[in-house]
GROMACS .gro file of C-alpha atoms in nm:
model
  456
    1MET     CA    1  -4.427  -4.700   0.238
    2TRP     CA    2  -4.178  -4.847  -0.006
    3GLY     CA    3  -4.085  -5.171   0.160
    4GLY     CA    4  -4.310  -5.424  -0.021
    5GLY     CA    5  -4.019  -5.568  -0.220
    6PHE     CA    6  -3.761  -5.562   0.063
    7ALA     CA    7  -3.687  -5.856   0.285
    8CYS     CA    8  -3.546  -5.661   0.582
    9ALA     CA    9  -3.538  -5.316   0.735
   10PRO     CA   10  -3.263  -5.069   0.650
   11ALA     CA   11  -2.936  -5.080   0.841
   12ASP     CA   12  -2.920  -4.844   1.133
   13VAL     CA   13  -2.665  -4.620   0.963
   14LEU     CA   14  -2.879  -4.603   0.647
   15ALA     CA   15  -3.180  -4.513   0.854
   16GLN     CA   16  -2.980  -4.240   1.024
   17ILE     CA   17  -2.846  -4.085   0.703
   18ASN     CA   18  -3.176  -4.125   0.521
   19VAL     CA   19  -3.408  -3.964   0.778
   20SER     CA   20  -3.491  -3.597   0.708
   21ILE     CA   21  -3.797  -3.537   0.924
   22GLY     CA   22  -3.592  -3.323   1.164
   23VAL     CA   23  -3.530  -3.081   0.881
   24ASP     CA   24  -3.821  -3.102   0.640
   25LYS     CA   25  -4.106  -3.106   0.899
   26ARG     CA   26  -4.130  -2.734   0.851
   27LEU     CA   27  -4.274  -2.809   0.505
   28TYR     CA   28  -4.591  -2.952   0.666
   29ARG     CA   29  -4.825  -2.669   0.562
   30GLN     CA   30  -4.706  -2.667   0.199
   31ASP     CA   31  -4.710  -3.047   0.180
   32ILE     CA   32  -5.066  -3.060   0.298
   33ALA     CA   33  -5.177  -2.783   0.063
   34GLY     CA   34  -5.030  -2.980  -0.229
   35SER     CA   35  -5.199  -3.299  -0.117
   36ILE     CA   36  -5.538  -3.132  -0.082
   37ALA     CA   37  -5.510  -2.986  -0.428
   38HIS     CA   38  -5.410  -3.323  -0.569
   39ALA     CA   39  -5.694  -3.509  -0.397
   40ARG     CA   40  -5.958  -3.263  -0.521
   41MET     CA   41  -5.819  -3.291  -0.877
   42LEU     CA   42  -5.823  -3.672  -0.861
   43ALA     CA   43  -6.188  -3.665  -0.766
   44LYS     CA   44  -6.275  -3.407  -1.030
   45GLN     CA   45  -6.110  -3.625  -1.294
   46LYS     CA   46  -6.297  -3.929  -1.157
   47ILE     CA   47  -5.968  -4.101  -1.070
   48ILE     CA   48  -6.084  -4.146  -0.712
   49SER     CA   49  -6.432  -4.108  -0.567
   50GLN     CA   50  -6.572  -3.784  -0.421
   51VAL     CA   51  -6.627  -3.970  -0.094
   52ASP     CA   52  -6.262  -4.068  -0.064
   53ALA     CA   53  -6.149  -3.719  -0.165
   54LYS     CA   54  -6.361  -3.561   0.101
   55ALA     CA   55  -6.227  -3.798   0.363
   56ILE     CA   56  -5.872  -3.728   0.249
   57VAL     CA   57  -5.921  -3.351   0.261
   58ALA     CA   58  -6.090  -3.365   0.608
   59GLY     CA   59  -5.815  -3.592   0.737
   60LEU     CA   60  -5.539  -3.365   0.609
   61GLU     CA   61  -5.706  -3.056   0.757
   62GLY     CA   62  -5.728  -3.233   1.088
   63ILE     CA   63  -5.356  -3.323   1.074
   64LEU     CA   64  -5.273  -2.960   0.989
   65ASN     CA   65  -5.461  -2.839   1.292
   66GLU     CA   66  -5.290  -3.097   1.511
   67ILE     CA   67  -4.945  -2.996   1.392
   68GLU     CA   68  -5.010  -2.626   1.444
   69ALA     CA   69  -5.144  -2.700   1.793
   70GLY     CA   70  -4.813  -2.876   1.868
   71LYS     CA   71  -4.983  -3.214   1.934
   72PHE     CA   72  -4.857  -3.405   1.631
   73VAL     CA   73  -4.582  -3.660   1.695
   74PHE     CA   74  -4.324  -3.676   1.419
   75LYS     CA   75  -4.154  -4.014   1.382
   76ASP     CA   76  -3.803  -4.070   1.257
   77ALA     CA   77  -3.900  -4.418   1.138
   78LEU     CA   78  -4.127  -4.260   0.882
   79GLU     CA   79  -3.831  -4.078   0.727
   80ASP     CA   80  -3.975  -3.744   0.608
   81ILE     CA   81  -4.267  -3.508   0.630
   82HIS     CA   82  -4.451  -3.672   0.341
   83MET     CA   83  -4.451  -4.018   0.489
   84ASN     CA   84  -4.533  -3.888   0.835
   85ILE     CA   85  -4.840  -3.716   0.711
   86GLU     CA   86  -4.947  -4.005   0.487
   87ALA     CA   87  -4.912  -4.247   0.774
   88ALA     CA   88  -5.108  -4.023   1.006
   89LEU     CA   89  -5.377  -3.993   0.737
   90ALA     CA   90  -5.403  -4.371   0.712
   91GLU     CA   91  -5.454  -4.396   1.086
   92ARG     CA   92  -5.741  -4.149   1.063
   93ILE     CA   93  -5.936  -4.251   0.750
   94GLY     CA   94  -5.806  -4.600   0.668
   95GLU     CA   95  -5.791  -4.735   0.316
   96ALA     CA   96  -5.889  -4.413   0.142
   97ALA     CA   97  -5.561  -4.261   0.244
   98GLY     CA   98  -5.383  -4.501   0.019
   99ARG     CA   99  -5.553  -4.351  -0.284
  100LEU     CA  100  -5.396  -4.005  -0.233
  101HIS     CA  101  -5.067  -4.107  -0.382
  102THR     CA  102  -5.231  -4.207  -0.711
  103ALA     CA  103  -5.059  -4.033  -1.005
  104ARG     CA  104  -4.787  -3.873  -0.805
  105SER     CA  105  -4.449  -3.954  -0.649
  106ARG     CA  106  -4.261  -3.815  -0.352
  107ASN     CA  107  -4.037  -3.660  -0.620
  108ASP     CA  108  -4.302  -3.422  -0.752
  109GLN     CA  109  -4.459  -3.394  -0.410
  110VAL     CA  110  -4.145  -3.258  -0.244
  111ALA     CA  111  -4.058  -3.036  -0.544
  112THR     CA  112  -4.410  -2.880  -0.513
  113GLY     CA  113  -4.395  -2.833  -0.139
  114PHE     CA  114  -4.044  -2.690  -0.156
  115ARG     CA  115  -4.143  -2.439  -0.425
  116LEU     CA  116  -4.441  -2.332  -0.221
  117TYR     CA  117  -4.214  -2.288   0.085
  118VAL     CA  118  -3.956  -2.080  -0.102
  119ARG     CA  119  -4.233  -1.871  -0.252
  120ASP     CA  120  -4.370  -1.799   0.093
  121GLY     CA  121  -4.018  -1.718   0.209
  122ILE     CA  122  -3.966  -1.470  -0.077
  123ASP     CA  123  -4.293  -1.299   0.009
  124ALA     CA  124  -4.198  -1.267   0.376
  125LEU     CA  125  -3.849  -1.139   0.292
  126ASP     CA  126  -3.988  -0.885   0.047
  127ALA     CA  127  -4.225  -0.752   0.318
  128ALA     CA  128  -3.939  -0.722   0.567
  129LEU     CA  129  -3.717  -0.542   0.313
  130LYS     CA  130  -4.001  -0.299   0.236
  131ASP     CA  131  -4.021  -0.224   0.614
  132LEU     CA  132  -3.644  -0.166   0.624
  133GLN     CA  133  -3.676   0.072   0.331
  134GLN     CA  134  -3.951   0.258   0.509
  135ALA     CA  135  -3.728   0.296   0.812
  136LEU     CA  136  -3.440   0.424   0.600
  137VAL     CA  137  -3.664   0.666   0.409
  138ALA     CA  138  -3.806   0.807   0.731
  139ARG     CA  139  -3.461   0.871   0.876
  140ALA     CA  140  -3.335   1.011   0.542
  141GLY     CA  141  -3.613   1.267   0.550
  142GLU     CA  142  -3.529   1.355   0.907
  143HIS     CA  143  -3.161   1.409   0.811
  144ALA     CA  144  -3.201   1.556   0.465
  145ALA     CA  145  -2.978   1.849   0.563
  146SER     CA  146  -2.754   1.683   0.826
  147LEU     CA  147  -2.395   1.712   0.699
  148MET     CA  148  -2.146   1.430   0.727
  149PRO     CA  149  -1.823   1.336   0.547
  150GLY     CA  150  -1.856   1.128   0.239
  151PHE     CA  151  -1.579   0.870   0.205
  152THR     CA  152  -1.375   0.698  -0.060
  153HIS     CA  153  -1.113   0.456   0.053
  154LEU     CA  154  -1.259   0.532   0.396
  155GLN     CA  155  -1.081   0.867   0.365
  156SER     CA  156  -1.284   1.184   0.392
  157ALA     CA  157  -1.365   1.283   0.040
  158GLN     CA  158  -1.656   1.531  -0.006
  159PRO     CA  159  -1.926   1.644   0.241
  160VAL     CA  160  -2.265   1.479   0.187
  161THR     CA  161  -2.585   1.460   0.391
  162LEU     CA  162  -2.675   1.168   0.614
  163GLY     CA  163  -3.014   1.152   0.436
  164HIS     CA  164  -2.838   1.104   0.102
  165HIS     CA  165  -2.616   0.830   0.251
  166LEU     CA  166  -2.922   0.644   0.390
  167LEU     CA  167  -3.108   0.667   0.062
  168ALA     CA  168  -2.822   0.482  -0.107
  169TYR     CA  169  -2.925   0.177   0.094
  170VAL     CA  170  -3.292   0.225  -0.003
  171GLU     CA  171  -3.174   0.177  -0.362
  172MET     CA  172  -2.975  -0.133  -0.275
  173PHE     CA  173  -3.260  -0.300  -0.089
  174GLY     CA  174  -3.489  -0.199  -0.377
  175ARG     CA  175  -3.268  -0.398  -0.617
  176ASP     CA  176  -3.282  -0.690  -0.371
  177ARG     CA  177  -3.659  -0.679  -0.381
  178SER     CA  178  -3.644  -0.667  -0.760
  179ARG     CA  179  -3.425  -0.976  -0.771
  180LEU     CA  180  -3.661  -1.160  -0.540
  181ALA     CA  181  -3.962  -1.062  -0.758
  182ASP     CA  182  -3.775  -1.195  -1.066
  183ALA     CA  183  -3.695  -1.518  -0.889
  184ARG     CA  184  -4.055  -1.556  -0.780
  185LYS     CA  185  -4.178  -1.525  -1.138
  186ARG     CA  186  -3.955  -1.809  -1.250
  187LEU     CA  187  -4.034  -2.015  -0.945
  188ASN     CA  188  -4.408  -1.993  -0.990
  189GLU     CA  189  -4.460  -2.307  -1.206
  190SER     CA  190  -4.603  -2.628  -1.066
  191PRO     CA  191  -4.419  -2.963  -1.068
  192LEU     CA  192  -4.716  -3.149  -0.931
  193GLY     CA  193  -4.823  -3.431  -1.167
  194ALA     CA  194  -4.476  -3.489  -1.304
  195ALA     CA  195  -4.479  -3.801  -1.082
  196ALA     CA  196  -4.143  -3.976  -1.036
  197LEU     CA  197  -3.992  -3.839  -1.362
  198ALA     CA  198  -4.193  -3.937  -1.660
  199GLY     CA  199  -4.540  -3.811  -1.594
  200THR     CA  200  -4.841  -4.046  -1.547
  201SER     CA  201  -5.087  -4.244  -1.753
  202PHE     CA  202  -5.379  -4.127  -1.535
  203PRO     CA  203  -5.593  -3.847  -1.690
  204ILE     CA  204  -5.482  -3.582  -1.437
  205ASP     CA  205  -5.538  -3.208  -1.484
  206ARG     CA  206  -5.204  -3.038  -1.395
  207HIS     CA  207  -5.342  -2.697  -1.494
  208ALA     CA  208  -5.609  -2.736  -1.226
  209THR     CA  209  -5.369  -2.818  -0.946
  210ALA     CA  210  -5.133  -2.542  -1.057
  211LYS     CA  211  -5.413  -2.289  -1.042
  212SER     CA  212  -5.543  -2.402  -0.703
  213LEU     CA  213  -5.193  -2.371  -0.555
  214GLY     CA  214  -5.139  -2.020  -0.696
  215PHE     CA  215  -4.891  -2.123  -0.963
  216ASP     CA  216  -4.903  -1.954  -1.301
  217ARG     CA  217  -4.881  -2.280  -1.501
  218PRO     CA  218  -4.752  -2.638  -1.475
  219MET     CA  219  -4.388  -2.703  -1.558
  220GLU     CA  220  -4.345  -2.820  -1.914
  221ASN     CA  221  -4.104  -3.108  -1.871
  222SER     CA  222  -4.153  -3.384  -1.616
  223LEU     CA  223  -3.778  -3.456  -1.587
  224ASP     CA  224  -3.705  -3.089  -1.521
  225ALA     CA  225  -4.002  -3.058  -1.288
  226VAL     CA  226  -3.871  -3.310  -1.034
  227SER     CA  227  -3.497  -3.235  -1.068
  228ASP     CA  228  -3.486  -2.855  -1.086
  229ARG     CA  229  -3.364  -2.660  -0.788
  230ASP     CA  230  -3.286  -2.331  -0.971
  231PHE     CA  231  -3.563  -2.164  -0.767
  232ALA     CA  232  -3.378  -2.246  -0.444
  233LEU     CA  233  -3.043  -2.131  -0.587
  234GLU     CA  234  -3.194  -1.806  -0.708
  235PHE     CA  235  -3.339  -1.741  -0.365
  236LEU     CA  236  -3.002  -1.819  -0.203
  237SER     CA  237  -2.821  -1.596  -0.454
  238ALA     CA  238  -3.060  -1.302  -0.402
  239ALA     CA  239  -3.037  -1.349  -0.028
  240ALA     CA  240  -2.651  -1.352  -0.049
  241ILE     CA  241  -2.646  -1.024  -0.244
  242CYS     CA  242  -2.892  -0.878   0.008
  243ALA     CA  243  -2.667  -0.994   0.288
  244VAL     CA  244  -2.379  -0.797   0.129
  245HIS     CA  245  -2.591  -0.480   0.153
  246LEU     CA  246  -2.691  -0.555   0.512
  247SER     CA  247  -2.332  -0.621   0.604
  248ARG     CA  248  -2.210  -0.295   0.450
  249LEU     CA  249  -2.464  -0.095   0.645
  250ALA     CA  250  -2.379  -0.291   0.964
  251GLU     CA  251  -2.015  -0.216   0.910
  252GLU     CA  252  -2.091   0.153   0.885
  253PHE     CA  253  -2.296   0.139   1.207
  254VAL     CA  254  -2.001  -0.034   1.378
  255LEU     CA  255  -1.766   0.241   1.260
  256TRP     CA  256  -2.005   0.535   1.319
  257SER     CA  257  -2.082   0.423   1.675
  258SER     CA  258  -1.720   0.393   1.773
  259ALA     CA  259  -1.552   0.655   1.999
  260GLN     CA  260  -1.328   0.748   1.707
  261PHE     CA  261  -1.621   0.847   1.486
  262GLY     CA  262  -1.899   0.912   1.731
  263PHE     CA  263  -2.153   0.985   1.461
  264VAL     CA  264  -2.437   0.767   1.603
  265ARG     CA  265  -2.541   0.624   1.930
  266PHE     CA  266  -2.774   0.327   1.991
  267SER     CA  267  -2.996   0.300   2.292
  268ASP     CA  268  -2.951   0.032   2.559
  269SER     CA  269  -3.205  -0.185   2.371
  270TYR     CA  270  -2.965  -0.211   2.078
  271SER     CA  271  -2.632  -0.214   2.267
  272THR     CA  272  -2.451  -0.469   2.484
  273GLY     CA  273  -2.186  -0.428   2.751
  274SER     CA  274  -1.867  -0.597   2.856
  275SER     CA  275  -1.817  -0.848   3.137
  276ILE     CA  276  -1.496  -0.668   3.243
  277MET     CA  277  -1.502  -0.315   3.100
  278PRO     CA  278  -1.791  -0.117   3.247
  279GLN     CA  279  -1.766   0.169   3.001
  280LYS     CA  280  -1.820  -0.041   2.691
  281ARG     CA  281  -2.122  -0.009   2.460
  282ASN     CA  282  -2.095  -0.267   2.184
  283PRO     CA  283  -2.300  -0.264   1.860
  284ASP     CA  284  -2.344  -0.645   1.872
  285ALA     CA  285  -2.656  -0.651   1.655
  286ALA     CA  286  -2.465  -0.489   1.370
  287GLU     CA  287  -2.168  -0.717   1.423
  288LEU     CA  288  -2.389  -1.023   1.411
  289VAL     CA  289  -2.554  -0.908   1.092
  290ARG     CA  290  -2.208  -0.868   0.946
  291GLY     CA  291  -2.106  -1.214   1.076
  292LYS     CA  292  -2.411  -1.397   0.951
  293THR     CA  293  -2.331  -1.288   0.599
  294GLY     CA  294  -2.062  -1.562   0.586
  295ARG     CA  295  -2.302  -1.847   0.656
  296ILE     CA  296  -2.549  -1.709   0.401
  297PHE     CA  297  -2.273  -1.711   0.139
  298GLY     CA  298  -2.175  -2.061   0.249
  299ASN     CA  299  -2.535  -2.188   0.203
  300LEU     CA  300  -2.536  -2.075  -0.156
  301MET     CA  301  -2.210  -2.252  -0.224
  302ALA     CA  302  -2.332  -2.564  -0.048
  303LEU     CA  303  -2.635  -2.608  -0.275
  304LEU     CA  304  -2.440  -2.512  -0.588
  305THR     CA  305  -2.202  -2.792  -0.496
  306VAL     CA  306  -2.479  -3.043  -0.437
  307MET     CA  307  -2.641  -2.976  -0.771
  308LYS     CA  308  -2.337  -2.929  -0.993
  309ALA     CA  309  -2.296  -3.289  -1.117
  310LEU     CA  310  -2.637  -3.457  -1.073
  311PRO     CA  311  -2.771  -3.649  -1.367
  312LEU     CA  312  -3.146  -3.625  -1.445
  313ALA     CA  313  -3.378  -3.675  -1.277
  314TYR     CA  314  -3.414  -3.696  -0.901
  315ASN     CA  315  -3.119  -3.803  -0.679
  316LYS     CA  316  -3.116  -3.850  -0.307
  317ASP     CA  317  -2.838  -3.588  -0.288
  318MET     CA  318  -3.121  -3.339  -0.331
  319GLN     CA  319  -3.235  -3.409   0.017
  320GLU     CA  320  -2.957  -3.175   0.112
  321ASP     CA  321  -3.134  -2.888  -0.066
  322LYS     CA  322  -3.343  -2.781   0.231
  323PRO     CA  323  -3.094  -2.716   0.519
  324PRO     CA  324  -2.917  -2.431   0.336
  325VAL     CA  325  -3.247  -2.274   0.225
  326PHE     CA  326  -3.404  -2.302   0.565
  327ASP     CA  327  -3.092  -2.160   0.738
  328THR     CA  328  -3.065  -1.874   0.493
  329GLN     CA  329  -3.428  -1.783   0.528
  330ASP     CA  330  -3.400  -1.776   0.907
  331SER     CA  331  -3.071  -1.580   0.902
  332ILE     CA  332  -3.160  -1.324   0.638
  333MET     CA  333  -3.500  -1.250   0.797
  334LEU     CA  334  -3.338  -1.201   1.135
  335CYS     CA  335  -3.076  -0.975   0.987
  336VAL     CA  336  -3.330  -0.756   0.804
  337LEU     CA  337  -3.547  -0.724   1.120
  338ALA     CA  338  -3.241  -0.634   1.329
  339MET     CA  339  -3.122  -0.377   1.076
  340ALA     CA  340  -3.467  -0.210   1.059
  341GLY     CA  341  -3.458  -0.186   1.439
  342MET     CA  342  -3.115  -0.030   1.433
  343VAL     CA  343  -3.210   0.223   1.169
  344ARG     CA  344  -3.512   0.334   1.370
  345ASN     CA  345  -3.310   0.334   1.695
  346PHE     CA  346  -2.998   0.534   1.632
  347THR     CA  347  -2.945   0.892   1.739
  348ALA     CA  348  -2.718   1.102   1.518
  349ASP     CA  349  -2.465   1.349   1.671
  350THR     CA  350  -2.519   1.605   1.391
  351PRO     CA  351  -2.272   1.867   1.522
  352ARG     CA  352  -1.995   1.609   1.537
  353MET     CA  353  -2.081   1.481   1.193
  354GLU     CA  354  -2.082   1.834   1.049
  355LYS     CA  355  -1.743   1.909   1.210
  356ALA     CA  356  -1.604   1.589   1.057
  357ALA     CA  357  -1.755   1.679   0.722
  358GLY     CA  358  -1.530   1.987   0.706
  359SER     CA  359  -1.210   1.804   0.791
  360ALA     CA  360  -0.936   1.683   0.560
  361TYR     CA  361  -0.995   1.958   0.302
  362SER     CA  362  -1.323   1.798   0.187
  363ASN     CA  363  -1.423   2.128   0.015
  364ALA     CA  364  -1.124   2.111  -0.222
  365THR     CA  365  -1.339   1.987  -0.509
  366ASP     CA  366  -1.568   2.287  -0.461
  367LEU     CA  367  -1.265   2.518  -0.498
  368ALA     CA  368  -1.157   2.335  -0.816
  369ASP     CA  369  -1.507   2.356  -0.958
  370TRP     CA  370  -1.517   2.730  -0.892
  371LEU     CA  371  -1.189   2.782  -1.073
  372VAL     CA  372  -1.350   2.610  -1.376
  373ARG     CA  373  -1.671   2.808  -1.363
  374ALA     CA  374  -1.538   3.151  -1.262
  375LEU     CA  375  -1.203   3.152  -1.432
  376ASP     CA  376  -1.274   2.926  -1.732
  377MET     CA  377  -0.986   2.716  -1.629
  378PRO     CA  378  -0.951   2.358  -1.766
  379PHE     CA  379  -1.034   2.115  -1.489
  380ARG     CA  380  -0.698   1.943  -1.490
  381GLN     CA  381  -0.531   2.282  -1.439
  382ALA     CA  382  -0.786   2.365  -1.171
  383HIS     CA  383  -0.709   2.037  -0.997
  384HIS     CA  384  -0.341   2.124  -0.999
  385VAL     CA  385  -0.396   2.471  -0.858
  386THR     CA  386  -0.626   2.336  -0.588
  387ALA     CA  387  -0.373   2.073  -0.484
  388ARG     CA  388  -0.110   2.350  -0.440
  389LEU     CA  389  -0.357   2.546  -0.230
  390VAL     CA  390  -0.425   2.241  -0.010
  391LYS     CA  391  -0.049   2.196   0.031
  392LEU     CA  392  -0.018   2.559   0.132
  393ALA     CA  393  -0.292   2.528   0.386
  394GLN     CA  394  -0.134   2.217   0.531
  395GLU     CA  395   0.197   2.394   0.568
  396LYS     CA  396   0.027   2.682   0.748
  397GLN     CA  397  -0.187   2.440   0.950
  398LYS     CA  398  -0.503   2.607   0.820
  399THR     CA  399  -0.819   2.492   0.648
  400LEU     CA  400  -0.878   2.617   0.294
  401GLU     CA  401  -1.132   2.874   0.407
  402GLN     CA  402  -0.884   3.007   0.666
  403LEU     CA  403  -0.630   3.101   0.397
  404SER     CA  404  -0.629   3.470   0.327
  405LEU     CA  405  -0.713   3.603  -0.020
  406LYS     CA  406  -0.354   3.716  -0.048
  407GLU     CA  407  -0.227   3.367   0.031
  408MET     CA  408  -0.456   3.210  -0.228
  409GLN     CA  409  -0.353   3.462  -0.488
  410SER     CA  410   0.011   3.370  -0.429
  411VAL     CA  411  -0.084   3.042  -0.600
  412GLU     CA  412  -0.342   3.174  -0.845
  413PRO     CA  413  -0.351   3.553  -0.895
  414ASN     CA  414  -0.699   3.557  -1.049
  415ILE     CA  415  -0.876   3.411  -0.743
  416ARG     CA  416  -1.137   3.662  -0.615
  417ALA     CA  417  -1.300   3.709  -0.274
  418GLU     CA  418  -1.615   3.531  -0.379
  419ILE     CA  419  -1.428   3.209  -0.343
  420PHE     CA  420  -1.498   3.212   0.030
  421SER     CA  421  -1.873   3.161  -0.022
  422VAL     CA  422  -1.792   2.853  -0.226
  423LEU     CA  423  -1.577   2.708   0.050
  424ASN     CA  424  -1.867   2.720   0.303
  425LEU     CA  425  -1.967   2.355   0.366
  426ARG     CA  426  -2.342   2.409   0.357
  427ASP     CA  427  -2.331   2.614   0.038
  428GLY     CA  428  -2.110   2.349  -0.124
  429VAL     CA  429  -2.341   2.068  -0.036
  430ALA     CA  430  -2.640   2.271  -0.147
  431SER     CA  431  -2.482   2.318  -0.484
  432ARG     CA  432  -2.479   1.945  -0.564
  433THR     CA  433  -2.811   1.959  -0.738
  434SER     CA  434  -2.740   1.727  -1.030
  435HIS     CA  435  -2.979   1.426  -1.059
  436GLY     CA  436  -2.895   1.194  -0.771
  437GLY     CA  437  -2.686   1.452  -0.596
  438THR     CA  438  -2.659   1.517  -0.222
  439ALA     CA  439  -2.813   1.866  -0.202
  440PRO     CA  440  -3.077   1.878   0.077
  441ALA     CA  441  -3.339   1.989  -0.174
  442ASN     CA  442  -3.254   1.677  -0.384
  443VAL     CA  443  -3.273   1.454  -0.081
  444LYS     CA  444  -3.625   1.578   0.013
  445LYS     CA  445  -3.744   1.512  -0.341
  446ALA     CA  446  -3.568   1.170  -0.346
  447VAL     CA  447  -3.750   1.075  -0.026
  448ALA     CA  448  -4.086   1.145  -0.182
  449GLU     CA  449  -3.987   0.972  -0.508
  450ALA     CA  450  -3.865   0.659  -0.325
  451LYS     CA  451  -4.192   0.627  -0.143
  452LYS     CA  452  -4.374   0.618  -0.474
  453ARG     CA  453  -4.124   0.404  -0.665
  454PHE     CA  454  -4.097   0.129  -0.396
  455GLY     CA  455  -4.455   0.143  -0.278
  456LEU     CA  456  -4.357   0.268   0.069
   0.00000   0.00000   0.00000
């Protein structure tokens, strides 16, 4: 395609390092869409004939069908997806195929196809995250009143509900969807027609091709159009943050399904065994979600490193932009689908969770709050009194609610019998009615509100 001024073929090693068809062939649908839009625009602008444009479009549609049927033979000698398709088009329609590349370059061609691909990837990931949110919201509603320990420093802190805990992830994945939507808005400008780097002297209509491909507008600067990969970096960045959230939930599933916690159990379809220990049930899906986070982080760093010192405009280094994006898209989609399956699959041991919720003096804050409300005690003083009561309970190997009124009054004489209603776990959790709090009544409202806010 470019060898008219060259006296010999590339060296074998150059051919090997230059070829990208093994990676970029997955851009075939987007590349063909861009070529069809370009051909129709060329004909409308009378740059090529309507006859040639119709032949080009029909030929490209035939190639698309052949690729999707698995009958197309990709050739390494043709280097990339663009040249493979153009060569195949020439075989089908002859000389007219050579007119397709009028007023464009592989530089704007690949930039267009890659943007379309990332846009499709964002839409697919958004749909998968929405499904994961739906799964979480459904389970949150089911467990709006199921008590469990809330943790800080992985130490039992205050009792919460499982529904409230799951809704925290609904918020995280909602922010992920928001980041993807923002990235999509900035992505949705068309590079097509920027040609190699300087635009073209042909009277093309870039607004027409942008509209036909679903872009909001053409990119304003031809140098930027062919050299920008911010859209890929934003996708990788949003995916990396999303992977953090997936990994955190995966880690909790690993902990919760352990014998030491025993909060949840996964069915056989989401568990694996051991080749030597017959009793084992391993949460491998969660562990693999947690593990894939590292490669998703690495893909972001890889592309940042590729782009960090490139002068304008296009450089061949940018051929390395696709492997990290493709790998991240595959990995993050698999992780989201696996997590949605795990959320729908787990069975909660609610009695065990509730028992754990009452351990480690998790109702101490309720006691301190009562001292403030009932005795008008400054919170810092109430904190000190409560700490002394916890110490007393520890010495007597009792829970706070097992202390007698006399024992409590030995620390604070003004404590009254009504304190024991405050120390009841369910009453304590039900009292957390501040906006965003864990009270079951709040959780039920939050479930309904999340469905509306996130379009679930």
